[in-house]
JSON list of C-alpha atoms in Angstrom, two decimals:
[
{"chain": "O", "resi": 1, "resn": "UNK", "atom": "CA", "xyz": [35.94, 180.56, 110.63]},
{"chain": "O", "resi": 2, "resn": "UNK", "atom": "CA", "xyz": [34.01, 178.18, 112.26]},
{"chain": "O", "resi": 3, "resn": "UNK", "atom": "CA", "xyz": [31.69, 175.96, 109.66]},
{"chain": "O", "resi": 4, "resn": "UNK", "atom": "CA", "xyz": [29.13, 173.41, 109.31]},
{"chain": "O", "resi": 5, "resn": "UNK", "atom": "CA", "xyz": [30.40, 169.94, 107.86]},
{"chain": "O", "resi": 6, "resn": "UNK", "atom": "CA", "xyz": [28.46, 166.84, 106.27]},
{"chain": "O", "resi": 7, "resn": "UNK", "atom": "CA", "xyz": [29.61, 163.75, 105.35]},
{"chain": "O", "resi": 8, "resn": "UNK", "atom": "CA", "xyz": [29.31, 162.03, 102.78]},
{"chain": "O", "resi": 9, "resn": "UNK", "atom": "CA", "xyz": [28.80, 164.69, 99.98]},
{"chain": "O", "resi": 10, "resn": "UNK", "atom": "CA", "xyz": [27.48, 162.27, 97.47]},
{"chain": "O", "resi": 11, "resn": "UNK", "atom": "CA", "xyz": [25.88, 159.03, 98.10]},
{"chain": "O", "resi": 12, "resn": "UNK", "atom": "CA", "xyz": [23.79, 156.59, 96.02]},
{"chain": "O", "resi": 13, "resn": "UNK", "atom": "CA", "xyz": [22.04, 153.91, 97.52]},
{"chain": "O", "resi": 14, "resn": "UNK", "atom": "CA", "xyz": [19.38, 150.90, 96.16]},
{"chain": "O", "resi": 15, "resn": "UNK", "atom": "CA", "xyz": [15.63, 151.77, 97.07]},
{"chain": "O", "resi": 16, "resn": "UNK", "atom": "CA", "xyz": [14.84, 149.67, 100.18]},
{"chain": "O", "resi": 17, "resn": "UNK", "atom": "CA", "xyz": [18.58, 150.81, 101.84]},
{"chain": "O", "resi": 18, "resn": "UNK", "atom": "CA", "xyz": [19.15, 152.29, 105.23]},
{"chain": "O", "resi": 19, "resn": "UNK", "atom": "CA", "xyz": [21.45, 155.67, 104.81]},
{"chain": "O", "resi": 20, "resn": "UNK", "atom": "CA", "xyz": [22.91, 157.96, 107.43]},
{"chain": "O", "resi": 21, "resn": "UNK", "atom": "CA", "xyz": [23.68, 161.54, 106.70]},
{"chain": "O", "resi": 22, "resn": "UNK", "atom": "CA", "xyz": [26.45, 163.06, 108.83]},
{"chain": "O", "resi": 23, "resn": "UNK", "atom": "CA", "xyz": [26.89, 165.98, 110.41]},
{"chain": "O", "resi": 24, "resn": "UNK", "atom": "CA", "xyz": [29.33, 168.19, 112.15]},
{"chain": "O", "resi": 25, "resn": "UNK", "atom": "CA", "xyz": [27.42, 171.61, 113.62]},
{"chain": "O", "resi": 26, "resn": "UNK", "atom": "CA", "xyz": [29.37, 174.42, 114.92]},
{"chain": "O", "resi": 27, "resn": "UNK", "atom": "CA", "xyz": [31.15, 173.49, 118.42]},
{"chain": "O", "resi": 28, "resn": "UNK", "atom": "CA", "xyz": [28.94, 176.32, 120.52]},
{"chain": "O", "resi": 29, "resn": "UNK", "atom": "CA", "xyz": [25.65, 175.83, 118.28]},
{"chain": "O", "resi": 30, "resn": "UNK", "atom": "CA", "xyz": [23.13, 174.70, 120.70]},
{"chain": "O", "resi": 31, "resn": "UNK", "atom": "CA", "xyz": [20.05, 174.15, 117.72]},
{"chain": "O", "resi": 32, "resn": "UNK", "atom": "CA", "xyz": [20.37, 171.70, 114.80]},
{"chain": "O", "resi": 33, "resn": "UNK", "atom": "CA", "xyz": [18.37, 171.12, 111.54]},
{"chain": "O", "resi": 34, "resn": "UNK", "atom": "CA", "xyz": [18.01, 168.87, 108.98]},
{"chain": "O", "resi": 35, "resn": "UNK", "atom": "CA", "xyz": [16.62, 170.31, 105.24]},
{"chain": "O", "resi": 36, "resn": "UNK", "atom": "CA", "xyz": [16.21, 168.94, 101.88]},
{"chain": "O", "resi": 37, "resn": "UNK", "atom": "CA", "xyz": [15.73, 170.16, 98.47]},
{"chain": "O", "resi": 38, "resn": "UNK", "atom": "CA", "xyz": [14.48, 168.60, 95.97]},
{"chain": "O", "resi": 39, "resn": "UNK", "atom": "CA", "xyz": [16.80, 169.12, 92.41]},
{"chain": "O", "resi": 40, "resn": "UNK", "atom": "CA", "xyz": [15.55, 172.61, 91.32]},
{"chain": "O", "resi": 41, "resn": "UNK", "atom": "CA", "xyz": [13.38, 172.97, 94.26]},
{"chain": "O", "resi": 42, "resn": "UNK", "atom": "CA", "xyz": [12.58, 175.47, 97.39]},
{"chain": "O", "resi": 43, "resn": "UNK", "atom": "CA", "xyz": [14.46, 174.09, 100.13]},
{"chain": "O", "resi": 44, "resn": "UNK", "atom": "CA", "xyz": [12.06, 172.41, 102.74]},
{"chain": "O", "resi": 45, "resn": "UNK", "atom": "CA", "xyz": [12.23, 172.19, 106.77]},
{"chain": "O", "resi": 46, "resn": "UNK", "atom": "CA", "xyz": [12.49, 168.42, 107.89]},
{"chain": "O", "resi": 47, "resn": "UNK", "atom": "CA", "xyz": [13.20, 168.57, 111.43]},
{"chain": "O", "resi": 48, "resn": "UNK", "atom": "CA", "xyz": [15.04, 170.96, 114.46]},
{"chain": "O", "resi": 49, "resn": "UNK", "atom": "CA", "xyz": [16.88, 169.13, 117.58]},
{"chain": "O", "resi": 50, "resn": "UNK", "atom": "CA", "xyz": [17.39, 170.84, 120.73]},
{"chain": "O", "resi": 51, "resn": "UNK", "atom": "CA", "xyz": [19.01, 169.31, 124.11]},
{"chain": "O", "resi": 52, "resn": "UNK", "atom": "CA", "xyz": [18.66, 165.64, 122.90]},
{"chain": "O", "resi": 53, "resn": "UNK", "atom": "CA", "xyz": [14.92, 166.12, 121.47]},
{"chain": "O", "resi": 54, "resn": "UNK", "atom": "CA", "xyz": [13.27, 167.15, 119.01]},
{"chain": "O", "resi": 55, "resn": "UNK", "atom": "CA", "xyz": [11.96, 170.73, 118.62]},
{"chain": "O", "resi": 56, "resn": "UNK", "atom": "CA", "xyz": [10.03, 170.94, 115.19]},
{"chain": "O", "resi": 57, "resn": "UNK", "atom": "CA", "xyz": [8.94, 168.30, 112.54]},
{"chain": "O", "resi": 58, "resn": "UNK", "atom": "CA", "xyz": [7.38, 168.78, 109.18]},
{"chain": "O", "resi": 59, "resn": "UNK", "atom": "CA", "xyz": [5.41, 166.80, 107.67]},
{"chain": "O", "resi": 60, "resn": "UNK", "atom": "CA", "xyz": [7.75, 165.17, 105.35]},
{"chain": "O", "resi": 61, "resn": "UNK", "atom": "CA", "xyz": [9.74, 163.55, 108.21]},
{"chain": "O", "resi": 62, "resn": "UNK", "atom": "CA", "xyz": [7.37, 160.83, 108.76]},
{"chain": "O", "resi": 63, "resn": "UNK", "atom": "CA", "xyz": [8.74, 157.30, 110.42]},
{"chain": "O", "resi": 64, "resn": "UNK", "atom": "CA", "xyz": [11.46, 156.73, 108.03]},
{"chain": "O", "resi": 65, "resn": "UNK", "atom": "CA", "xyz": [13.52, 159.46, 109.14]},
{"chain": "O", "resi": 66, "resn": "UNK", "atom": "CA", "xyz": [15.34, 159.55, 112.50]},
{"chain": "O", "resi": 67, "resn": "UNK", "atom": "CA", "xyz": [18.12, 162.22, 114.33]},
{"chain": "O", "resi": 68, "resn": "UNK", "atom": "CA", "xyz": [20.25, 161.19, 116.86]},
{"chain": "O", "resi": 69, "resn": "UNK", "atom": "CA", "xyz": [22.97, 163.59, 118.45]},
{"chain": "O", "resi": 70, "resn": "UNK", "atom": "CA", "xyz": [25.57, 160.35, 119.19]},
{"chain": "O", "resi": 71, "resn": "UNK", "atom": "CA", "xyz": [28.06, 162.08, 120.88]},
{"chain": "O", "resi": 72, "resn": "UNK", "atom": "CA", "xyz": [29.36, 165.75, 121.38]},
{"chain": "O", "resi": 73, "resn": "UNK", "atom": "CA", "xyz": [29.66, 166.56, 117.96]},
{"chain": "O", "resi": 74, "resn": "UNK", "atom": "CA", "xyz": [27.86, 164.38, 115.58]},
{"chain": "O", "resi": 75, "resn": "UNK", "atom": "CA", "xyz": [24.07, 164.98, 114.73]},
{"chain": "O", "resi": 76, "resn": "UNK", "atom": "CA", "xyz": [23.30, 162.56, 111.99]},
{"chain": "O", "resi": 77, "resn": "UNK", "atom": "CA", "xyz": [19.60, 161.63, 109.84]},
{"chain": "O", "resi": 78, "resn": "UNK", "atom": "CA", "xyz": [19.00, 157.99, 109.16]},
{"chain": "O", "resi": 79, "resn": "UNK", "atom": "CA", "xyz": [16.33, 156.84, 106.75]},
{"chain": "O", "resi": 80, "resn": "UNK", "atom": "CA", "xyz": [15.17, 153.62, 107.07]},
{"chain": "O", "resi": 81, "resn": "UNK", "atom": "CA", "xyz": [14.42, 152.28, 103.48]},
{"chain": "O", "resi": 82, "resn": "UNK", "atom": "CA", "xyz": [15.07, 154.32, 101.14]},
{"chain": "O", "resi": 83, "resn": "UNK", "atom": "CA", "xyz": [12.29, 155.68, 98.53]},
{"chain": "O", "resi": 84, "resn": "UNK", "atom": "CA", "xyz": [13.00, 156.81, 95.25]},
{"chain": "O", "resi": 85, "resn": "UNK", "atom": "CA", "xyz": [11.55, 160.00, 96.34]},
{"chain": "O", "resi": 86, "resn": "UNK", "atom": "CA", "xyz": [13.93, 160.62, 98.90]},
{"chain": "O", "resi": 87, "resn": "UNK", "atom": "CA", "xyz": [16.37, 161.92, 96.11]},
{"chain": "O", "resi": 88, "resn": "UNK", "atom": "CA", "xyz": [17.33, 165.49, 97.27]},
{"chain": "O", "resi": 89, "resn": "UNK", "atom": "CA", "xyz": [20.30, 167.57, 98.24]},
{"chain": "O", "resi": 90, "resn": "UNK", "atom": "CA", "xyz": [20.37, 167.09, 102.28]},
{"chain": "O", "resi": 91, "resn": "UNK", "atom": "CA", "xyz": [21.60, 170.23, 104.68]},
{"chain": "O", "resi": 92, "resn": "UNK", "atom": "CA", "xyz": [22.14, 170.45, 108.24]},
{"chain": "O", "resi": 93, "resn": "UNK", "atom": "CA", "xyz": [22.35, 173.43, 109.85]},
{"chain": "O", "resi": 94, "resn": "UNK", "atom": "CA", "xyz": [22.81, 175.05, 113.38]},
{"chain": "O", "resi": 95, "resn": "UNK", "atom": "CA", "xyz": [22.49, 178.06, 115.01]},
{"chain": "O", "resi": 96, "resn": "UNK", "atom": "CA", "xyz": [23.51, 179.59, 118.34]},
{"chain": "O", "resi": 97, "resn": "UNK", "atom": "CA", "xyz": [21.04, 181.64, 120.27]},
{"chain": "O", "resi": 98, "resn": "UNK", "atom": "CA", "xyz": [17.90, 181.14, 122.57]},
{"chain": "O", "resi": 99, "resn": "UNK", "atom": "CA", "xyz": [16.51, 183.60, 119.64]},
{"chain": "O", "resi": 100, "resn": "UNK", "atom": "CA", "xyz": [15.71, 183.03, 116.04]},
{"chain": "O", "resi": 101, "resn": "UNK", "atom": "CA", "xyz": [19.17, 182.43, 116.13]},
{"chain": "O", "resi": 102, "resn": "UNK", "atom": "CA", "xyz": [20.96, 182.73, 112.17]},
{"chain": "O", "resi": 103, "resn": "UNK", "atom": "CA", "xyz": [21.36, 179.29, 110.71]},
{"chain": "O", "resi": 104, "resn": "UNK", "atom": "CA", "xyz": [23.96, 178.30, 109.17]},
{"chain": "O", "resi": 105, "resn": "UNK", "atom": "CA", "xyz": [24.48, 175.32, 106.61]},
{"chain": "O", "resi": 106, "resn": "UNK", "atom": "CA", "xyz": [26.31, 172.77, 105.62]},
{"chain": "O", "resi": 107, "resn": "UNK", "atom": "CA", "xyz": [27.72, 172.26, 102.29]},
{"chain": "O", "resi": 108, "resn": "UNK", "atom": "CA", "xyz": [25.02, 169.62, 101.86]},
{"chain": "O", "resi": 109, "resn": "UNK", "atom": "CA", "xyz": [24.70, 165.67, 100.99]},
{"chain": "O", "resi": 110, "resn": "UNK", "atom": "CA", "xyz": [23.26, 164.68, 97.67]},
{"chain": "O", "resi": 111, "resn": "UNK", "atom": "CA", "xyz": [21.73, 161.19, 98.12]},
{"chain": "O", "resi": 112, "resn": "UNK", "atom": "CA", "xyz": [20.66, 159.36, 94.89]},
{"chain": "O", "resi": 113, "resn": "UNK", "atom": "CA", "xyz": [18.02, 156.71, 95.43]},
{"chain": "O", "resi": 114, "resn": "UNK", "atom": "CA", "xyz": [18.07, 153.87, 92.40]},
{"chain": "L", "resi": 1, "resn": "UNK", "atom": "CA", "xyz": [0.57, 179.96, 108.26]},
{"chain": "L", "resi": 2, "resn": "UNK", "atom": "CA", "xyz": [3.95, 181.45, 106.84]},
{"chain": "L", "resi": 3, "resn": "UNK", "atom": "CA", "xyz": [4.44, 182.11, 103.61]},
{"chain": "L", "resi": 4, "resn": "UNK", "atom": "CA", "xyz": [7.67, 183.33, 101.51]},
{"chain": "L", "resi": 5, "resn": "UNK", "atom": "CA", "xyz": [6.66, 184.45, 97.67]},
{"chain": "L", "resi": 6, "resn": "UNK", "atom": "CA", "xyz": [9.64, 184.85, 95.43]},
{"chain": "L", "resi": 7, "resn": "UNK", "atom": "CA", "xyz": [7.89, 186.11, 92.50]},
{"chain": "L", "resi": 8, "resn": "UNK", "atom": "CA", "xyz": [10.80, 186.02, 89.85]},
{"chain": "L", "resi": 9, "resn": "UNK", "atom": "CA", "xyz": [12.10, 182.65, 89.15]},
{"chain": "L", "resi": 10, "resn": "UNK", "atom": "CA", "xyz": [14.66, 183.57, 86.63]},
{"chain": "L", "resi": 11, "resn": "UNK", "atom": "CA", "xyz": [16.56, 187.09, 86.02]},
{"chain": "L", "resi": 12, "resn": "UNK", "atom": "CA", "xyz": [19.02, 187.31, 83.06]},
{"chain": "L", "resi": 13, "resn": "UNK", "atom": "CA", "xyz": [21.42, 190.68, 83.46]},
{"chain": "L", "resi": 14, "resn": "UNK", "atom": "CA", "xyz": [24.48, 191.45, 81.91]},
{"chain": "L", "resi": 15, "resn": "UNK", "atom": "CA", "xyz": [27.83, 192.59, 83.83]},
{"chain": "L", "resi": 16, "resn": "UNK", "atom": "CA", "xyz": [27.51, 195.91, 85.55]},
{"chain": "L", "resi": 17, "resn": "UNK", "atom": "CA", "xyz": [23.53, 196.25, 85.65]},
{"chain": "L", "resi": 18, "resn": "UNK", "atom": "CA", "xyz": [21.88, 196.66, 88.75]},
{"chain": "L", "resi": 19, "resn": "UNK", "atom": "CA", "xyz": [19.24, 193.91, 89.78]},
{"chain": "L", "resi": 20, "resn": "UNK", "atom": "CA", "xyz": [16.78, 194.06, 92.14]},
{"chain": "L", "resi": 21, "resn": "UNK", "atom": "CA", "xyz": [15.29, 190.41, 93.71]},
{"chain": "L", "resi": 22, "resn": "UNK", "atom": "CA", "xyz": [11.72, 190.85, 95.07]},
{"chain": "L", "resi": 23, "resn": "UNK", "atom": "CA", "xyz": [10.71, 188.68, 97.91]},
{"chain": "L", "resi": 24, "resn": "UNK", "atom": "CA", "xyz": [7.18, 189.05, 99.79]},
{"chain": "L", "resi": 25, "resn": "UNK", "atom": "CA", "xyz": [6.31, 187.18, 103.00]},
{"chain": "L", "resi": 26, "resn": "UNK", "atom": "CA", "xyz": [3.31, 186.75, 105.24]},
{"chain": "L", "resi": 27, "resn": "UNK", "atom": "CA", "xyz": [2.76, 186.26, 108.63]},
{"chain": "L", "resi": 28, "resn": "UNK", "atom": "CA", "xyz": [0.75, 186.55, 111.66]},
{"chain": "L", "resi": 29, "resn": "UNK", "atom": "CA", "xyz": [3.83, 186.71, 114.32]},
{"chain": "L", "resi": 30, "resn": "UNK", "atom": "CA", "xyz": [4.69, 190.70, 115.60]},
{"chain": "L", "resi": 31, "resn": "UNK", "atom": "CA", "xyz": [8.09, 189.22, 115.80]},
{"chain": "L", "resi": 32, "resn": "UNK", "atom": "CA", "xyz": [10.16, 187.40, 113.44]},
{"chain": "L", "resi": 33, "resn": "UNK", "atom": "CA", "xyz": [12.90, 187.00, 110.94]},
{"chain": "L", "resi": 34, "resn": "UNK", "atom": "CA", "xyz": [14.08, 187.43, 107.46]},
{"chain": "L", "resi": 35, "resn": "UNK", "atom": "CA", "xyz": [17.07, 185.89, 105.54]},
{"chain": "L", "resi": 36, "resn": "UNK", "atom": "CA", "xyz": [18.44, 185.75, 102.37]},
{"chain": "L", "resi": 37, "resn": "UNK", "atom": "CA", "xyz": [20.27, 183.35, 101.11]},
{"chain": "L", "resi": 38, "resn": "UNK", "atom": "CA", "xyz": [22.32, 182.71, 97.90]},
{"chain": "L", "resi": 39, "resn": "UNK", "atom": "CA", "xyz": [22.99, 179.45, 96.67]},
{"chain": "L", "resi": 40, "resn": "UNK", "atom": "CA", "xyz": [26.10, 179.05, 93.88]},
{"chain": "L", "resi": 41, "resn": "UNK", "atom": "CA", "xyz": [26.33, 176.19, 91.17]},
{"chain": "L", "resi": 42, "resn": "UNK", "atom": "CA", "xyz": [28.68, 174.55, 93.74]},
{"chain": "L", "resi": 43, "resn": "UNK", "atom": "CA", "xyz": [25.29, 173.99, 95.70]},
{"chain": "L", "resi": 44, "resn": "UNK", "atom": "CA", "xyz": [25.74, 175.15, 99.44]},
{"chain": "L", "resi": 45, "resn": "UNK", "atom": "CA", "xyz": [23.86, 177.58, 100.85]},
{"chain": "L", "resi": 46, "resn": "UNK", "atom": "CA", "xyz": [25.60, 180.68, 102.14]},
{"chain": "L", "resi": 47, "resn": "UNK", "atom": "CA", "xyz": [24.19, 183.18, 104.48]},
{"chain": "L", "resi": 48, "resn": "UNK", "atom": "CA", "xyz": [23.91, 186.60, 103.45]},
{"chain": "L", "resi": 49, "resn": "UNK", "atom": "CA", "xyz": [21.80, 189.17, 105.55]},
{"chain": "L", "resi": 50, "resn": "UNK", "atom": "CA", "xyz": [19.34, 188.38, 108.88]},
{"chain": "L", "resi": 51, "resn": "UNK", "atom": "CA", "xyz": [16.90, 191.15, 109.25]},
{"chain": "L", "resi": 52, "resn": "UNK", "atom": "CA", "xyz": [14.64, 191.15, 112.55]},
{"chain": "L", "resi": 53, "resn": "UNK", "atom": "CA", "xyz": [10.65, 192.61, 112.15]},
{"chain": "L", "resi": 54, "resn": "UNK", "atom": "CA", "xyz": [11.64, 195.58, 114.59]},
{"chain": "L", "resi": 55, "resn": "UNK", "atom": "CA", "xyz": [14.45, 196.87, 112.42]},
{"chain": "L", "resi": 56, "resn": "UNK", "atom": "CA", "xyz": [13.46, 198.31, 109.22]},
{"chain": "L", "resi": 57, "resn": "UNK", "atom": "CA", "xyz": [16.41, 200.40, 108.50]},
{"chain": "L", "resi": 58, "resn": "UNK", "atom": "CA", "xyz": [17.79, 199.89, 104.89]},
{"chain": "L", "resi": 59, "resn": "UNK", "atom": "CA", "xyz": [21.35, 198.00, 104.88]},
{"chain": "L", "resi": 60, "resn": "UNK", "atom": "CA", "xyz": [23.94, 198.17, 102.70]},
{"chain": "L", "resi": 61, "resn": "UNK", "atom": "CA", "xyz": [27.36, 195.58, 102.22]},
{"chain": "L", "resi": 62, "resn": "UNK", "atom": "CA", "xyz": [29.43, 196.55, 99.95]},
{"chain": "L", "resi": 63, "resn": "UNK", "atom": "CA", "xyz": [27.65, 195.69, 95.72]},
{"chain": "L", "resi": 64, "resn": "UNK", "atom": "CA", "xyz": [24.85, 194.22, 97.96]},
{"chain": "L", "resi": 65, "resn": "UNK", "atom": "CA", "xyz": [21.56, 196.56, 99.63]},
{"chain": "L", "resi": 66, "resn": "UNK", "atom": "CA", "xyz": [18.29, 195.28, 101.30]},
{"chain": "L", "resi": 67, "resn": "UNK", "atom": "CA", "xyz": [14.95, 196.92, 101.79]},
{"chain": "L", "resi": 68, "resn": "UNK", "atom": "CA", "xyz": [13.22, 195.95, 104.10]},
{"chain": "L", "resi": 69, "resn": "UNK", "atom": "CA", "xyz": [8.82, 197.24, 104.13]},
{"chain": "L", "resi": 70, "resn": "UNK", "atom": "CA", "xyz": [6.71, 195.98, 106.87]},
{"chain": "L", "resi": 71, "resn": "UNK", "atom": "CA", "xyz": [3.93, 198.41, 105.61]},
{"chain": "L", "resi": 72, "resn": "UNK", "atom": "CA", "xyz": [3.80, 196.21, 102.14]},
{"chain": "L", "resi": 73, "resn": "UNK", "atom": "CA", "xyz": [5.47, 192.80, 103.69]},
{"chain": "L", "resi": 74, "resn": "UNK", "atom": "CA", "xyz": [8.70, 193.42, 100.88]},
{"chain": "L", "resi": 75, "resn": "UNK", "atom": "CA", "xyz": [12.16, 192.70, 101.76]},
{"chain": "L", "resi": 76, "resn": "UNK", "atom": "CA", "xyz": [14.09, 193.21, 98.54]},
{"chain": "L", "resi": 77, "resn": "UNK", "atom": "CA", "xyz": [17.44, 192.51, 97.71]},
{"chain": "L", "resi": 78, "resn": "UNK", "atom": "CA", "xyz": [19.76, 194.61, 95.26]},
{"chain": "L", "resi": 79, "resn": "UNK", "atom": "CA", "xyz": [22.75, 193.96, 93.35]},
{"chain": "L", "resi": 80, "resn": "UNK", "atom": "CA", "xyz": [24.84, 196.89, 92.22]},
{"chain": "L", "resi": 81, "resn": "UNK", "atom": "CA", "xyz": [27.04, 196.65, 89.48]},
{"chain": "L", "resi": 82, "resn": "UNK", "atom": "CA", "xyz": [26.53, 192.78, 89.17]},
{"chain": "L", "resi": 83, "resn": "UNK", "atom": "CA", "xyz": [29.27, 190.88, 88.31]},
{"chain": "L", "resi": 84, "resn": "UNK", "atom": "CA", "xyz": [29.82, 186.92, 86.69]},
{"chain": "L", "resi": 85, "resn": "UNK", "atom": "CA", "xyz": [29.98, 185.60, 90.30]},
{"chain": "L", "resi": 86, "resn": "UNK", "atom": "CA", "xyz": [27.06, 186.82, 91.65]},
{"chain": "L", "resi": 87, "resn": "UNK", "atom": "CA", "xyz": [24.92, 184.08, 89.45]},
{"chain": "L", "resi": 88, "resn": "UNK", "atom": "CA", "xyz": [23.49, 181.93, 91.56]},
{"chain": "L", "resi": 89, "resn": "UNK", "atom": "CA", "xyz": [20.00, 181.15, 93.08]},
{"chain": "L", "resi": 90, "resn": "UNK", "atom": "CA", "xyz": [18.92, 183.72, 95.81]},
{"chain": "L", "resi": 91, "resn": "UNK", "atom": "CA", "xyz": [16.38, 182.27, 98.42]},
{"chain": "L", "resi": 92, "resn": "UNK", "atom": "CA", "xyz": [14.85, 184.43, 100.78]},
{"chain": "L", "resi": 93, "resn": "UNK", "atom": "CA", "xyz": [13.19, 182.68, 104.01]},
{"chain": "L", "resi": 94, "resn": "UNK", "atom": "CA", "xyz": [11.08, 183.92, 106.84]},
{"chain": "L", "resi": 95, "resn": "UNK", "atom": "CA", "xyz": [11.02, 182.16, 110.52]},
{"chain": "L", "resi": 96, "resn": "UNK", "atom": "CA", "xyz": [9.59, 182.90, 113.82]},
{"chain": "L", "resi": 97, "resn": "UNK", "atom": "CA", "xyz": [10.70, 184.20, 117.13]},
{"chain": "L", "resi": 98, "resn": "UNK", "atom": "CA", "xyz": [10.56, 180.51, 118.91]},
{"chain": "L", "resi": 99, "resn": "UNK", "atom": "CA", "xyz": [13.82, 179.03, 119.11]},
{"chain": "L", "resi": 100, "resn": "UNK", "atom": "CA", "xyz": [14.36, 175.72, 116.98]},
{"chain": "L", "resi": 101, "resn": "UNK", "atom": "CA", "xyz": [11.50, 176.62, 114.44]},
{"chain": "L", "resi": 102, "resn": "UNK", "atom": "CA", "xyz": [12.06, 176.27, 111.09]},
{"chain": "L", "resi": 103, "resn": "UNK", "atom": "CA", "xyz": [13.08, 178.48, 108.16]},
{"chain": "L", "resi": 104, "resn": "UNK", "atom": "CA", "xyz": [10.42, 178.78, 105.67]},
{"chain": "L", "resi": 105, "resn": "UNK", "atom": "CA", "xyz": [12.00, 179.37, 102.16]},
{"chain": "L", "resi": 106, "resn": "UNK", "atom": "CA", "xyz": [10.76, 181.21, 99.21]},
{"chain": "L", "resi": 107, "resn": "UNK", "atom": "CA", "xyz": [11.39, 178.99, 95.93]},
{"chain": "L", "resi": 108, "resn": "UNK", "atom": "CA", "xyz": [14.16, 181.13, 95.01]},
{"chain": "L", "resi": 109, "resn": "UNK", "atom": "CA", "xyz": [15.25, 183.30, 91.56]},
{"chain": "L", "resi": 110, "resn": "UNK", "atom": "CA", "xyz": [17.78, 182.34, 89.68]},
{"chain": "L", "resi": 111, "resn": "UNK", "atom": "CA", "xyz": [19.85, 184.76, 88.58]},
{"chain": "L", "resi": 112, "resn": "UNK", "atom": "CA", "xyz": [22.12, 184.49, 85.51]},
{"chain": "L", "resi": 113, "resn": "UNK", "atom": "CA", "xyz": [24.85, 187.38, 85.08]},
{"chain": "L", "resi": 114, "resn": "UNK", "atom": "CA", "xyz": [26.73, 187.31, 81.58]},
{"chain": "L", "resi": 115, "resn": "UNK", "atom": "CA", "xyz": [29.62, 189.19, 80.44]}
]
């Protein structure tokens, strides 16, 4: 069965650091997402991508945080420089349909900011 | 605004009880979407049940049931007979009719099954 993949599944970085999260959506999923939870926390929207644009930003993704679909089948999140803060479990997910479309996730990053 | 109230943050059972996981939401749209989700120790998040506004009929799959209320804004979740595996954290989440909009998530219950 088809599945969402991210890359890495851990990474630690020093405060100030660049990172890019990874992610493989499903091959037919047209609509891609980026969440993060915060350890022992709700899970929170941080942005939706649609035919090479944006769709829907939160708050929380403010100027650090960038997507970029780089090719047929990558749709990765860079942040900039890194904030302590920016600790969380990372998810992409990606659904199919014009509709509210089901999403599905991946298996997460956990990024660790020193 | 959208709003997802899980209630319950923790729910201790023992093996073969039946638990029930209340989840309230608001919203102004006619037309939208509920989810639950369940998320294990392992941490992923793993789909369980989609449940459109217009479709209030009561499911069932297999230990698991949902009712769904628009009259009192409730869809509930129920776990028959629950087992070991079934602790995890259960997230429900609400979203819109507008393609590419996000899911709004409840802050979950964590449920903790013993033997």
């Amino acid at each position: 069965e088809p599945e969402v993949t991210q890359t890495p599944s851990h990474q630690v970085t020093q405060m100030g650091q660049e990172v890019i999260l990874r992610c493989v959506p499903i091959s037919n999923h047209l609509y891609f997402y980026w969440y993060r939870q915060i350890l022992g926390q709700k899970v929170e929207f941080l942005v939706s991508f649609y035919n090479n644009e944006i769709s829907e930003k939160s708050e929380i993704f403010d100027d650090q945080f960038s997507v970029e679909r780089p090719d047929g089948s990558n749709f990765t999140l860079k942040i900039r420089s890194t904030k302590l803060e920016d600790s969380a479990m990372y998810f992409c997910a990606s659904g199919n349909d014009q509709g509210q479309e089901t999403q599905y996730f991946g298996p997460g990053t956990r990024l660790l900011v020193l | 605004a959208q709003k997802v109230t899980q209630a319950q943050t923790e729910i201790s059972v023992v093996e073969k009880e039946d638990v029930t996981l209340d989840c309230v939401y608001e919203t102004r749209d006619t037309t939208y979407y509920l989810f639950w989700y369940k998320q294990p120790p392992s941490g992923e998040l793993v789909f369980l049940i989609r449940r459109n506004s217009f479709d209030e009929q009561n499911e069932i799959s297999g230990r698991y049931s949902w009712n769904f209320q628009k009259s009192t804004s409730s869809f509930n979740f129920t776990i028959t007979a629950s087992q070991v595996v079934d602790s995890a954290v259960y997230f429900c989440a609400l979203t819109n009719n507008q393609a590419g909009t996000a899911l709004i998530f409840g802050k979950g219950t964590t449920l903790s099954v013993s033997s």
